[in-house]
GROMACS .gro file of C-alpha atoms in nm:
model
  170
    1MET     CA    1  -1.864   0.466   0.492
    2PHE     CA    2  -1.695   0.226   0.682
    3ASP     CA    3  -1.717  -0.074   0.424
    4LEU     CA    4  -1.502   0.180   0.171
    5PRO     CA    5  -1.135   0.042   0.343
    6ARG     CA    6  -1.276  -0.300   0.254
    7LYS     CA    7  -1.358  -0.269  -0.099
    8VAL     CA    8  -1.033  -0.120  -0.101
    9GLU     CA    9  -0.886  -0.414   0.040
   10SER     CA   10  -1.087  -0.679  -0.159
   11ARG     CA   11  -0.955  -0.503  -0.482
   12LEU     CA   12  -0.609  -0.470  -0.438
   13ALA     CA   13  -0.658  -0.847  -0.301
   14GLY     CA   14  -0.706  -0.876  -0.617
   15LEU     CA   15  -0.446  -0.722  -0.820
   16LEU     CA   16  -0.224  -0.866  -0.613
   17THR     CA   17  -0.305  -1.282  -0.656
   18GLY     CA   18  -0.023  -1.476  -0.707
   19GLN     CA   19   0.239  -1.247  -0.574
   20SER     CA   20   0.476  -1.248  -0.328
   21PHE     CA   21   0.719  -1.037  -0.113
   22ASP     CA   22   1.019  -1.101   0.122
   23ASP     CA   23   0.923  -1.176   0.477
   24PRO     CA   24   1.161  -1.119   0.775
   25ASP     CA   25   1.070  -1.468   0.926
   26GLY     CA   26   1.237  -1.615   0.569
   27GLY     CA   27   1.098  -1.688   0.235
   28VAL     CA   28   0.868  -1.517   0.090
   29ARG     CA   29   0.475  -1.439   0.102
   30PRO     CA   30   0.189  -1.291   0.036
   31LEU     CA   31   0.095  -0.888   0.109
   32ARG     CA   32  -0.076  -0.901   0.458
   33THR     CA   33  -0.378  -0.615   0.468
   34PHE     CA   34  -0.510  -0.454   0.751
   35VAL     CA   35  -0.798  -0.245   0.769
   36LEU     CA   36  -0.831   0.086   1.036
   37GLY     CA   37  -0.531   0.052   1.161
   38LEU     CA   38  -0.203  -0.200   1.255
   39PRO     CA   39  -0.258  -0.519   1.531
   40ALA     CA   40  -0.073  -0.447   1.906
   41LYS     CA   41   0.216  -0.587   1.847
   42ARG     CA   42   0.336  -0.935   2.010
   43GLU     CA   43   0.576  -0.943   2.305
   44THR     CA   44   0.951  -0.942   2.060
   45ALA     CA   45   1.017  -0.762   1.761
   46ALA     CA   46   1.006  -1.084   1.553
   47GLN     CA   47   0.647  -1.192   1.676
   48GLY     CA   48   0.546  -0.861   1.596
   49GLN     CA   49   0.711  -0.855   1.227
   50ASP     CA   50   0.389  -0.727   0.973
   51TYR     CA   51   0.635  -0.658   0.655
   52PRO     CA   52   0.471  -0.729   0.336
   53PHE     CA   53   0.218  -0.546   0.475
   54ALA     CA   54  -0.068  -0.318   0.363
   55VAL     CA   55  -0.295  -0.057   0.600
   56ILE     CA   56  -0.615   0.071   0.418
   57ARG     CA   57  -0.791   0.288   0.634
   58LEU     CA   58  -1.031   0.616   0.619
   59LEU     CA   59  -0.913   0.905   0.720
   60GLY     CA   60  -1.186   1.153   0.664
   61GLY     CA   61  -1.433   1.339   0.416
   62ASP     CA   62  -1.643   1.661   0.394
   63GLU     CA   63  -1.895   1.751   0.230
   64THR     CA   64  -2.112   2.009   0.004
   65HIS     CA   65  -2.442   2.047  -0.151
   66GLN     CA   66  -2.238   1.885  -0.490
   67ASP     CA   67  -2.111   1.623  -0.332
   68GLY     CA   68  -1.961   1.395  -0.038
   69LYS     CA   69  -1.580   1.301  -0.054
   70LEU     CA   70  -1.409   1.069   0.177
   71ARG     CA   71  -1.028   0.978   0.206
   72VAL     CA   72  -0.869   0.648   0.222
   73ARG     CA   73  -0.508   0.618   0.289
   74ILE     CA   74  -0.276   0.303   0.182
   75ILE     CA   75   0.036   0.230   0.385
   76GLY     CA   76   0.215  -0.045   0.208
   77GLY     CA   77   0.531  -0.150   0.394
   78LEU     CA   78   0.840  -0.420   0.242
   79TRP     CA   79   1.093  -0.567   0.365
   80VAL     CA   80   1.388  -0.614   0.072
   81ASN     CA   81   1.636  -0.954   0.216
   82PRO     CA   82   1.999  -0.766   0.184
   83ALA     CA   83   2.100  -1.070   0.167
   84ALA     CA   84   1.872  -1.240  -0.087
   85GLY     CA   85   1.993  -1.277  -0.497
   86GLU     CA   86   1.872  -1.349  -0.839
   87ASP     CA   87   1.921  -1.257  -1.137
   88LEU     CA   88   1.683  -0.939  -1.194
   89ASP     CA   89   1.857  -0.847  -1.503
   90GLY     CA   90   1.847  -1.145  -1.673
   91ASP     CA   91   2.200  -1.208  -1.762
   92GLY     CA   92   2.248  -1.524  -1.655
   93THR     CA   93   2.500  -1.378  -1.324
   94VAL     CA   94   2.354  -1.301  -0.947
   95GLU     CA   95   2.577  -0.983  -0.859
   96ASP     CA   96   2.685  -0.919  -0.462
   97ALA     CA   97   2.369  -0.841  -0.270
   98ALA     CA   98   2.525  -0.555  -0.161
   99ASP     CA   99   2.553  -0.373  -0.494
  100GLY     CA  100   2.531  -0.450  -0.858
  101ASP     CA  101   2.206  -0.532  -1.124
  102ASP     CA  102   2.085  -0.750  -0.901
  103GLY     CA  103   2.116  -0.650  -0.536
  104ARG     CA  104   1.911  -0.519  -0.282
  105LEU     CA  105   1.829  -0.155  -0.428
  106ALA     CA  106   1.752  -0.337  -0.748
  107ARG     CA  107   1.508  -0.621  -0.515
  108ALA     CA  108   1.345  -0.288  -0.414
  109GLU     CA  109   1.286  -0.091  -0.734
  110ARG     CA  110   1.116  -0.404  -0.830
  111ASP     CA  111   0.932  -0.489  -0.537
  112VAL     CA  112   0.820  -0.122  -0.474
  113GLY     CA  113   0.742  -0.099  -0.848
  114ARG     CA  114   0.507  -0.396  -0.813
  115LEU     CA  115   0.293  -0.256  -0.485
  116LEU     CA  116   0.254   0.060  -0.677
  117THR     CA  117   0.184  -0.090  -0.991
  118ALA     CA  118  -0.120  -0.249  -0.793
  119ILE     CA  119  -0.211   0.046  -0.621
  120ARG     CA  120  -0.232   0.274  -0.959
  121ALA     CA  121  -0.479  -0.043  -1.038
  122LEU     CA  122  -0.712   0.026  -0.796
  123GLY     CA  123  -0.851   0.345  -1.053
  124ALA     CA  124  -0.836   0.123  -1.361
  125ASP     CA  125  -1.214   0.081  -1.254
  126GLY     CA  126  -1.338   0.316  -1.015
  127ASN     CA  127  -1.691   0.216  -0.902
  128TYR     CA  128  -1.698   0.118  -0.583
  129SER     CA  129  -2.059   0.135  -0.545
  130PRO     CA  130  -2.198   0.345  -0.410
  131TYR     CA  131  -1.842   0.572  -0.434
  132SER     CA  132  -1.664   0.691  -0.700
  133LEU     CA  133  -1.258   0.669  -0.663
  134GLU     CA  134  -1.207   1.026  -0.842
  135ALA     CA  135  -0.837   1.130  -0.758
  136MET     CA  136  -0.533   0.920  -0.595
  137LYS     CA  137  -0.221   1.073  -0.520
  138TRP     CA  138   0.078   0.861  -0.417
  139TRP     CA  139   0.488   0.865  -0.269
  140LEU     CA  140   0.732   0.712  -0.197
  141GLY     CA  141   0.873   0.730   0.121
  142ASP     CA  142   0.737   0.903   0.353
  143GLU     CA  143   0.595   1.271   0.295
  144ASP     CA  144   0.967   1.351   0.196
  145GLY     CA  145   1.073   1.093   0.020
  146GLN     CA  146   1.258   0.923   0.264
  147GLN     CA  147   1.255   0.541   0.345
  148PRO     CA  148   1.303   0.472   0.710
  149GLU     CA  149   1.581   0.215   0.622
  150PRO     CA  150   1.785   0.002   0.381
  151ASP     CA  151   1.563  -0.303   0.414
  152LEU     CA  152   1.216  -0.122   0.525
  153TYR     CA  153   1.022   0.003   0.202
  154TYR     CA  154   0.686   0.271   0.187
  155VAL     CA  155   0.499   0.335  -0.068
  156THR     CA  156   0.158   0.565   0.009
  157ALA     CA  157  -0.126   0.641  -0.140
  158ASP     CA  158  -0.443   0.868  -0.090
  159LEU     CA  159  -0.749   0.777  -0.254
  160VAL     CA  160  -1.022   1.078  -0.301
  161PHE     CA  161  -1.402   0.894  -0.323
  162THR     CA  162  -1.724   1.040  -0.388
  163GLN     CA  163  -2.086   0.992  -0.255
  164GLU     CA  164  -2.430   1.189  -0.263
  165PRO     CA  165  -2.358   1.471  -0.038
  166VAL     CA  166  -2.556   1.472   0.264
  167PHE     CA  167  -2.723   1.803   0.192
  168THR     CA  168  -3.028   1.867   0.081
  169ASN     CA  169  -3.152   2.194   0.188
  170TYR     CA  170  -3.089   2.402  -0.153
   0.00000   0.00000   0.00000
């Protein structure tokens, strides 16, 4: 069962090949993935920047005579550079980063959308042998839909997998 988060990690990495997200240390970088939890923070906040990241962890499961179920949670964290401007709407101009069609919210929507699209695509082929992806629930921000602050955004998904049941006494 501890192999399942690594299978999800591998599939997500493949779906995000060639994609980069804003890095608080400057520029852009591929999504960092951590299996089973975030590493311990380093001494300073600047050293401890994990964004952009995805944590993939096994939450638990339940067993019946019919099947076994495992639940994996993905938490994706993105930082959107409030000062960066780019022509997101293709009109040939870059609006003020604080608002407009090319501003922070437009960048956040684009980046969160890219990450969510990749997470949802994990279900395109539900075969994670010997597991099968049966259901997915996702949300933006915390469970109430709130984002932690203007520059940080979260995407969370719970994936439900089935496996052969362990009960044999039927």
